[in-house]
XYZ file of C-alpha atoms in Angstrom:
481
model
C 27.889 -0.049 25.284
C 31.402 1.366 25.756
C 32.453 2.312 29.254
C 32.750 5.995 29.994
C 36.569 5.763 30.227
C 36.824 4.729 26.575
C 34.456 7.368 25.223
C 35.422 10.837 24.151
C 35.703 13.188 27.027
C 33.347 15.696 25.452
C 30.548 13.117 25.157
C 28.298 13.128 28.259
C 28.127 9.931 30.275
C 24.398 9.606 29.625
C 25.104 9.326 25.879
C 27.339 6.258 26.174
C 25.938 4.434 29.190
C 22.444 3.145 29.868
C 21.115 5.600 32.401
C 17.583 6.762 33.164
C 18.423 10.323 32.149
C 19.960 9.252 28.870
C 16.984 7.049 28.027
C 14.539 9.883 28.653
C 16.541 12.285 26.522
C 16.816 9.713 23.743
C 13.059 9.105 23.782
C 12.351 12.836 23.576
C 14.833 13.136 20.695
C 13.124 10.326 18.757
C 9.706 11.922 19.206
C 10.923 15.338 18.069
C 12.765 13.763 15.133
C 9.650 11.865 14.073
C 7.461 14.973 14.226
C 9.953 17.025 12.220
C 10.282 14.238 9.668
C 6.508 14.044 9.182
C 6.202 17.804 8.774
C 9.096 17.948 6.325
C 7.745 15.007 4.331
C 4.347 16.692 4.134
C 5.976 19.890 2.923
C 7.880 17.899 0.310
C 4.794 16.095 -1.001
C 2.491 19.144 -1.001
C 2.728 22.024 -3.425
C 1.365 25.519 -2.940
C 0.047 28.027 -5.433
C 1.960 31.287 -5.801
C 0.988 34.280 -7.944
C 3.018 36.759 -9.940
C 2.118 39.727 -12.127
C 3.069 39.928 -15.758
C 2.278 42.381 -18.546
C 0.607 40.391 -21.290
C -1.727 40.981 -24.221
C -2.131 37.339 -25.190
C -5.729 37.104 -24.019
C -7.422 37.622 -27.374
C -9.653 40.426 -28.636
C -12.874 39.175 -27.006
C -14.203 37.728 -23.804
C -17.468 36.256 -22.620
C -19.716 37.660 -19.906
C -21.876 35.083 -18.140
C -24.947 36.455 -16.417
C -27.938 35.200 -14.468
C -29.845 38.199 -13.120
C -33.397 38.716 -11.863
C -35.001 42.084 -12.560
C -37.794 42.379 -10.019
C -40.024 44.973 -11.675
C -39.161 45.061 -15.395
C -41.070 42.862 -17.838
C -39.171 40.792 -20.375
C -40.941 42.593 -23.210
C -39.209 45.826 -22.123
C -35.700 44.487 -21.459
C -32.586 43.991 -23.569
C -28.876 43.412 -22.932
C -26.629 45.956 -24.675
C -23.004 47.074 -24.407
C -22.234 50.791 -24.518
C -19.054 52.802 -24.770
C -18.222 54.686 -21.576
C -17.226 57.910 -23.340
C -20.115 58.682 -25.652
C -22.638 55.938 -24.744
C -22.572 54.704 -28.316
C -23.587 51.057 -28.752
C -20.810 48.496 -29.147
C -21.765 45.573 -31.331
C -22.003 42.266 -29.498
C -19.849 39.604 -31.138
C -22.310 36.920 -30.103
C -25.189 36.536 -27.672
C -26.936 33.535 -26.235
C -29.298 34.353 -23.411
C -32.917 33.718 -22.551
C -35.570 35.844 -20.839
C -37.972 34.180 -18.407
C -40.945 35.960 -16.878
C -41.019 36.081 -13.068
C -44.134 36.577 -10.990
C -44.559 39.102 -8.176
C -42.643 36.918 -5.686
C -39.749 36.151 -8.024
C -40.833 32.669 -9.093
C -40.859 31.532 -12.704
C -44.383 31.703 -14.005
C -46.427 28.572 -14.633
C -50.010 28.193 -15.723
C -52.646 27.246 -13.195
C -56.401 27.169 -12.861
C -58.898 27.443 -10.045
C -62.269 25.725 -9.890
C -65.135 27.764 -8.526
C -68.202 26.133 -7.063
C -71.769 27.193 -7.808
C -72.817 30.582 -6.502
C -76.189 30.365 -4.813
C -76.467 34.170 -4.487
C -76.264 35.062 -8.186
C -79.723 36.606 -8.317
C -79.132 38.664 -5.199
C -75.818 39.855 -6.604
C -77.485 40.937 -9.827
C -80.168 42.790 -7.919
C -77.570 44.605 -5.803
C -75.595 45.549 -8.916
C -78.673 47.004 -10.624
C -79.453 49.011 -7.504
C -75.845 50.266 -7.465
C -76.090 51.284 -11.131
C -79.290 53.232 -10.504
C -77.753 54.965 -7.508
C -74.596 55.926 -9.425
C -76.607 57.211 -12.384
C -78.575 59.415 -10.008
C -75.502 60.860 -8.309
C -72.870 60.984 -11.086
C -74.856 60.783 -14.289
C -74.608 58.146 -17.006
C -72.536 60.309 -19.345
C -70.013 60.963 -16.596
C -69.706 57.256 -15.863
C -69.340 56.336 -19.550
C -66.928 59.105 -20.531
C -63.267 58.591 -21.352
C -60.721 60.009 -18.937
C -59.026 61.476 -21.970
C -58.537 64.984 -20.624
C -59.034 66.907 -17.431
C -60.615 69.723 -19.480
C -63.273 67.794 -21.423
C -66.212 69.077 -19.402
C -66.547 66.065 -17.127
C -65.671 65.984 -13.435
C -63.826 62.641 -13.331
C -64.132 62.560 -9.566
C -64.607 58.875 -8.759
C -62.632 56.115 -10.424
C -64.311 53.547 -8.182
C -67.768 54.581 -9.379
C -66.752 54.039 -12.991
C -65.613 50.489 -12.281
C -68.626 49.655 -10.099
C -71.041 50.888 -12.762
C -69.823 48.528 -15.526
C -69.631 44.748 -15.495
C -66.247 44.881 -17.242
C -64.156 47.910 -18.154
C -61.338 47.685 -20.714
C -58.876 50.482 -19.938
C -56.162 51.883 -22.196
C -53.686 53.787 -20.015
C -51.679 56.115 -22.242
C -49.473 59.211 -22.200
C -49.362 61.955 -24.812
C -45.548 61.865 -25.026
C -45.508 58.107 -25.648
C -44.672 57.215 -29.260
C -46.070 53.684 -28.882
C -49.352 55.184 -27.625
C -49.668 57.453 -30.663
C -49.013 54.504 -32.953
C -51.573 52.387 -31.105
C -54.314 55.083 -31.039
C -55.977 54.207 -34.410
C -56.021 50.510 -33.522
C -57.584 51.314 -30.165
C -60.449 53.112 -31.867
C -61.156 49.982 -33.925
C -60.952 47.795 -30.811
C -63.337 50.067 -28.903
C -65.804 50.066 -31.798
C -65.758 46.267 -32.003
C -66.178 45.730 -28.246
C -68.747 48.486 -27.639
C -72.265 47.032 -27.697
C -71.193 43.391 -27.863
C -71.717 40.859 -25.116
C -69.114 38.543 -23.617
C -69.773 35.533 -21.408
C -68.422 35.654 -17.873
C -67.268 32.686 -15.757
C -70.899 31.898 -14.875
C -72.006 31.864 -18.539
C -73.902 35.135 -18.317
C -73.751 37.718 -21.075
C -71.861 40.822 -19.954
C -71.060 44.169 -21.558
C -67.482 45.459 -21.715
C -66.940 49.200 -21.618
C -63.802 50.422 -23.473
C -62.229 53.508 -21.944
C -59.062 55.616 -22.198
C -57.153 57.176 -19.290
C -54.650 59.962 -19.909
C -51.816 59.414 -17.421
C -50.441 62.908 -17.990
C -53.628 64.672 -16.862
C -54.507 61.982 -14.302
C -51.040 61.155 -13.077
C -52.036 60.516 -9.471
C -54.592 57.924 -10.544
C -52.082 56.122 -12.751
C -49.490 56.056 -9.956
C -52.113 54.696 -7.600
C -52.868 51.946 -10.119
C -49.165 51.185 -10.556
C -48.942 52.138 -14.232
C -45.253 52.315 -15.161
C -45.330 51.588 -18.907
C -47.383 52.898 -21.823
C -49.635 51.841 -23.298
C -50.947 49.456 -20.626
C -54.193 47.615 -21.259
C -56.178 46.229 -18.339
C -59.568 44.572 -18.000
C -61.376 45.456 -14.745
C -64.335 43.719 -13.178
C -66.940 45.651 -11.218
C -65.390 44.414 -7.943
C -62.216 46.328 -9.031
C -60.177 43.164 -9.554
C -58.304 43.283 -12.831
C -55.908 41.537 -15.169
C -53.476 42.818 -17.769
C -52.864 42.194 -21.453
C -49.270 41.054 -22.098
C -49.368 39.896 -25.698
C -48.594 41.568 -28.992
C -51.050 44.365 -29.626
C -53.418 43.612 -32.504
C -57.149 44.010 -33.106
C -57.958 40.300 -33.149
C -55.500 39.522 -30.358
C -56.950 42.005 -27.861
C -60.599 41.215 -28.674
C -59.910 37.481 -28.296
C -58.099 38.133 -25.037
C -61.095 40.080 -23.680
C -63.436 37.252 -24.658
C -61.256 34.558 -23.067
C -60.402 36.559 -19.928
C -63.975 37.563 -19.168
C -64.912 33.873 -19.097
C -62.142 32.984 -16.625
C -62.510 32.825 -12.869
C -58.767 32.923 -12.207
C -56.016 35.417 -12.937
C -57.834 38.426 -11.469
C -55.971 40.532 -8.902
C -56.985 43.223 -6.454
C -53.685 45.119 -6.262
C -51.364 46.040 -9.095
C -48.332 44.620 -7.237
C -49.823 41.138 -7.665
C -49.601 41.521 -11.432
C -46.141 43.072 -11.521
C -43.916 40.809 -13.592
C -40.166 40.607 -13.411
C -37.661 39.043 -15.757
C -34.774 36.605 -15.405
C -31.872 37.027 -17.821
C -29.669 33.951 -18.096
C -26.962 33.143 -20.636
C -23.893 34.906 -22.005
C -22.728 37.578 -24.424
C -19.355 37.748 -26.184
C -18.066 41.314 -26.355
C -14.888 43.122 -27.491
C -12.176 43.133 -24.860
C -12.331 46.909 -24.333
C -13.593 49.068 -21.446
C -17.322 49.676 -21.518
C -20.434 48.713 -19.671
C -23.187 46.154 -19.974
C -26.595 47.717 -19.568
C -29.792 45.848 -18.810
C -31.703 48.393 -20.832
C -35.286 48.927 -19.742
C -37.867 50.501 -22.033
C -36.743 49.155 -25.397
C -39.799 46.999 -26.130
C -43.260 47.908 -27.342
C -43.975 50.159 -24.355
C -42.599 53.459 -23.101
C -41.736 53.325 -19.404
C -42.773 55.977 -16.901
C -39.412 57.299 -15.616
C -40.760 58.328 -12.217
C -41.986 54.820 -11.311
C -39.478 52.554 -13.099
C -37.710 50.287 -10.621
C -34.538 48.484 -11.734
C -33.789 46.668 -8.462
C -32.201 43.323 -9.190
C -30.663 40.161 -7.766
C -27.427 38.763 -9.207
C -27.414 34.974 -9.149
C -24.247 34.825 -11.233
C -21.997 37.282 -13.057
C -18.522 36.426 -14.346
C -16.048 36.980 -17.167
C -14.583 34.097 -19.127
C -12.524 33.216 -22.161
C -14.882 32.993 -25.175
C -13.336 29.725 -26.369
C -13.819 27.936 -23.077
C -15.427 24.579 -23.755
C -16.714 24.248 -20.213
C -18.418 27.428 -18.995
C -17.885 28.049 -15.324
C -20.891 27.376 -13.138
C -21.774 29.725 -10.373
C -20.393 29.002 -6.911
C -18.305 26.022 -8.068
C -14.658 26.602 -7.076
C -11.871 24.477 -8.545
C -10.109 22.454 -5.816
C -7.598 20.908 -8.201
C -4.751 23.112 -6.945
C -5.721 23.273 -3.305
C -8.107 25.075 -1.007
C -6.260 28.407 -1.129
C -6.550 28.713 -4.904
C -10.162 27.478 -4.826
C -11.199 30.148 -2.356
C -9.462 32.872 -4.366
C -11.279 31.675 -7.458
C -14.631 31.669 -5.681
C -14.195 35.116 -4.133
C -12.658 36.994 -7.064
C -14.207 35.341 -10.124
C -17.795 36.080 -9.111
C -17.955 38.513 -6.164
C -21.474 39.673 -7.077
C -23.052 36.222 -6.855
C -25.957 35.881 -4.463
C -26.321 39.610 -3.801
C -29.454 41.749 -4.161
C -29.416 45.440 -5.069
C -32.685 47.114 -4.119
C -33.277 50.860 -4.376
C -35.242 52.522 -1.590
C -36.803 55.383 -3.564
C -37.693 56.502 -7.084
C -35.197 58.047 -9.547
C -32.433 55.714 -8.347
C -30.389 52.955 -9.962
C -27.439 50.803 -8.960
C -24.170 51.164 -10.883
C -21.556 48.414 -10.592
C -17.947 49.476 -11.257
C -15.635 46.531 -11.860
C -11.891 46.167 -12.419
C -11.192 43.032 -14.442
C -7.841 41.245 -14.559
C -6.978 38.086 -16.448
C -5.736 35.167 -14.383
C -3.802 32.224 -15.788
C -4.409 29.018 -13.841
C -1.587 26.534 -13.132
C -2.726 24.404 -16.101
C -2.462 27.396 -18.451
C -6.209 28.028 -18.707
C -7.073 31.715 -18.916
C -9.765 32.979 -16.539
C -10.832 36.401 -15.296
C -11.086 37.821 -11.806
C -12.596 41.140 -10.828
C -13.426 43.379 -7.919
C -16.615 45.421 -7.792
C -17.627 48.687 -6.168
C -21.342 49.433 -6.182
C -23.137 52.734 -5.728
C -26.630 54.170 -6.024
C -26.958 56.952 -8.584
C -29.734 59.544 -8.561
C -31.397 60.474 -11.843
C -33.579 63.309 -13.011
C -37.312 62.765 -13.377
C -37.191 62.480 -17.192
C -34.537 59.726 -17.345
C -35.513 56.063 -17.261
C -33.273 54.248 -14.717
C -31.041 51.441 -16.002
C -29.027 48.694 -14.302
C -25.422 49.183 -15.462
C -22.291 47.091 -15.058
C -19.166 49.145 -15.856
C -15.873 47.338 -16.343
C -12.267 48.304 -16.996
C -9.560 45.826 -17.996
C -6.219 45.776 -16.212
C -3.200 45.424 -18.556
C -1.549 42.992 -16.130
C -2.236 39.293 -15.798
C -2.056 37.225 -12.628
C 0.008 34.108 -13.235
C -0.706 31.298 -10.796
C 1.948 28.588 -10.498
C 2.362 25.539 -8.302
C 5.539 25.621 -6.252
C 6.909 22.443 -4.643
C 10.131 21.446 -2.825
C 12.975 19.795 -4.765
C 14.254 16.388 -3.626
C 17.747 17.697 -2.876
C 16.224 20.459 -0.743
C 14.351 17.759 1.147
C 17.501 15.670 1.739
C 19.503 18.713 2.805
C 16.786 19.781 5.184
C 16.583 16.295 6.749
C 20.335 16.202 7.343
C 20.171 19.663 8.831
C 17.383 18.590 11.138
C 19.323 15.514 12.320
C 22.508 17.477 12.943
C 20.755 20.355 14.588
C 18.693 18.057 16.774
C 21.852 16.207 17.931
C 23.533 19.480 18.932
C 20.438 20.789 20.701
C 19.921 17.592 22.641
C 23.610 17.505 23.602
C 23.433 21.063 24.877
C 20.220 20.318 26.702
C 21.738 17.209 28.339
C 24.895 18.998 29.436
C 22.836 21.853 30.802
C 20.570 19.462 32.690
C 23.499 17.527 34.165
C 25.321 20.702 35.107
C 22.236 22.064 36.818
C 21.681 18.805 38.705
C 25.331 18.661 39.808
C 25.223 22.204 41.071
C 22.068 21.518 43.054
C 23.604 18.333 44.479
C 26.734 20.123 45.641
C 24.670 22.847 47.202
C 22.531 20.351 49.084
C 25.695 18.433 50.231
C 27.309 21.551 51.635
C 24.116 22.367 53.474
C 24.000 18.925 55.081
C 27.692 19.098 56.131
C 27.179 22.464 57.811
C 24.171 21.152 59.716
C 26.114 18.129 60.934
C 29.000 20.312 62.105
C 26.659 22.523 64.101
C 25.192 19.415 65.724
C 28.641 18.110 66.836
C 29.549 21.454 68.347
C 26.463 21.504 70.465
């Protein structure tokens, strides 16, 4: 270590001689230098994702829409996926489609077959006696013709006062709920007459092996609208088989003479599948897959009422849950899975991808009254990932629209396409920037520590002189006394 006399005058003594102050300052300088070096090295090794906007039309004429949506109250037989033009609602041809429809039960679970074993009934005879007594009582009060008549019109000469009496009077009642304005009902009417003729007078075995009669009957849901709403009839024609305890089940197959008669025979012999309330038999539908559509503004519509039934507009409910909804390049070899962000380019990019590529995921849209439907309005923008892969991000605004009583509600997903693309790029620090920054840190740290040392020494010297003068004054006062 050079003596202070040989060092430059502007260098503090604590920089050239081993003093306690100099050692402390040096230790602090090393710690600060190490921390700054680690932070700068981390910045040099890491790269961040930056985004820019560019006007580009190199995304191709088509894109793919991935969807996984549960419709709570619409059967699969009455549901289709279509794309419509926003201006005139004309259909736009789908380039390709690959989706499946799965029936959901009343609690949203995928349906599976099951059976229930019923033990022997020791009160069968008593039950039969009570039923015969009930029949005699109802015949005396309502009349047999009243109980056997179709509810075809409110002006057919019958009172049609008690629906419960009709069901209690017959062992089984096969009901055809229809509406005069329903085209499917008019087409089905001749077949129903043949079905009624074949079932009337025949016997069908129940779950206990007893021979039972089945009464075919029609109910006009225009004249008896309150009854049909009470029974939860929202599509026409609807065919149900009621037992005398008012439990019922519903026919869901393709309507044909042999198919319905066979269904009545098989269902009457079953002890399971009967429900007390119509909500227990309400089926939903899961739509899962993708459609490839032209890359033009429009909207995807989960169109209800396009099957073999006409829906009742006043009771149709298109509430739904979106498990996944996203846009994607049609040539992508690896379709994006829901809620699976890409962490390849860091957490920041992954979170942007998760939030903006599928913002509807995991959300439910439930209407709180009739004549309502949710409309989803989306702005779609293409996004080019750092590896050059083209993806799509979108924002969505959702609203509830009110409809008139004659319009069947639909779940609609409107989308517009932004002409700009978001270009994501990784941005790192160059090696010469790193070297320059390290030299700057070393130089700057040396200057700061030098200034700090000089300031500290100057402050200490000033305090020392002040304390010395104070001591001298005190001593002088003591000598004088």
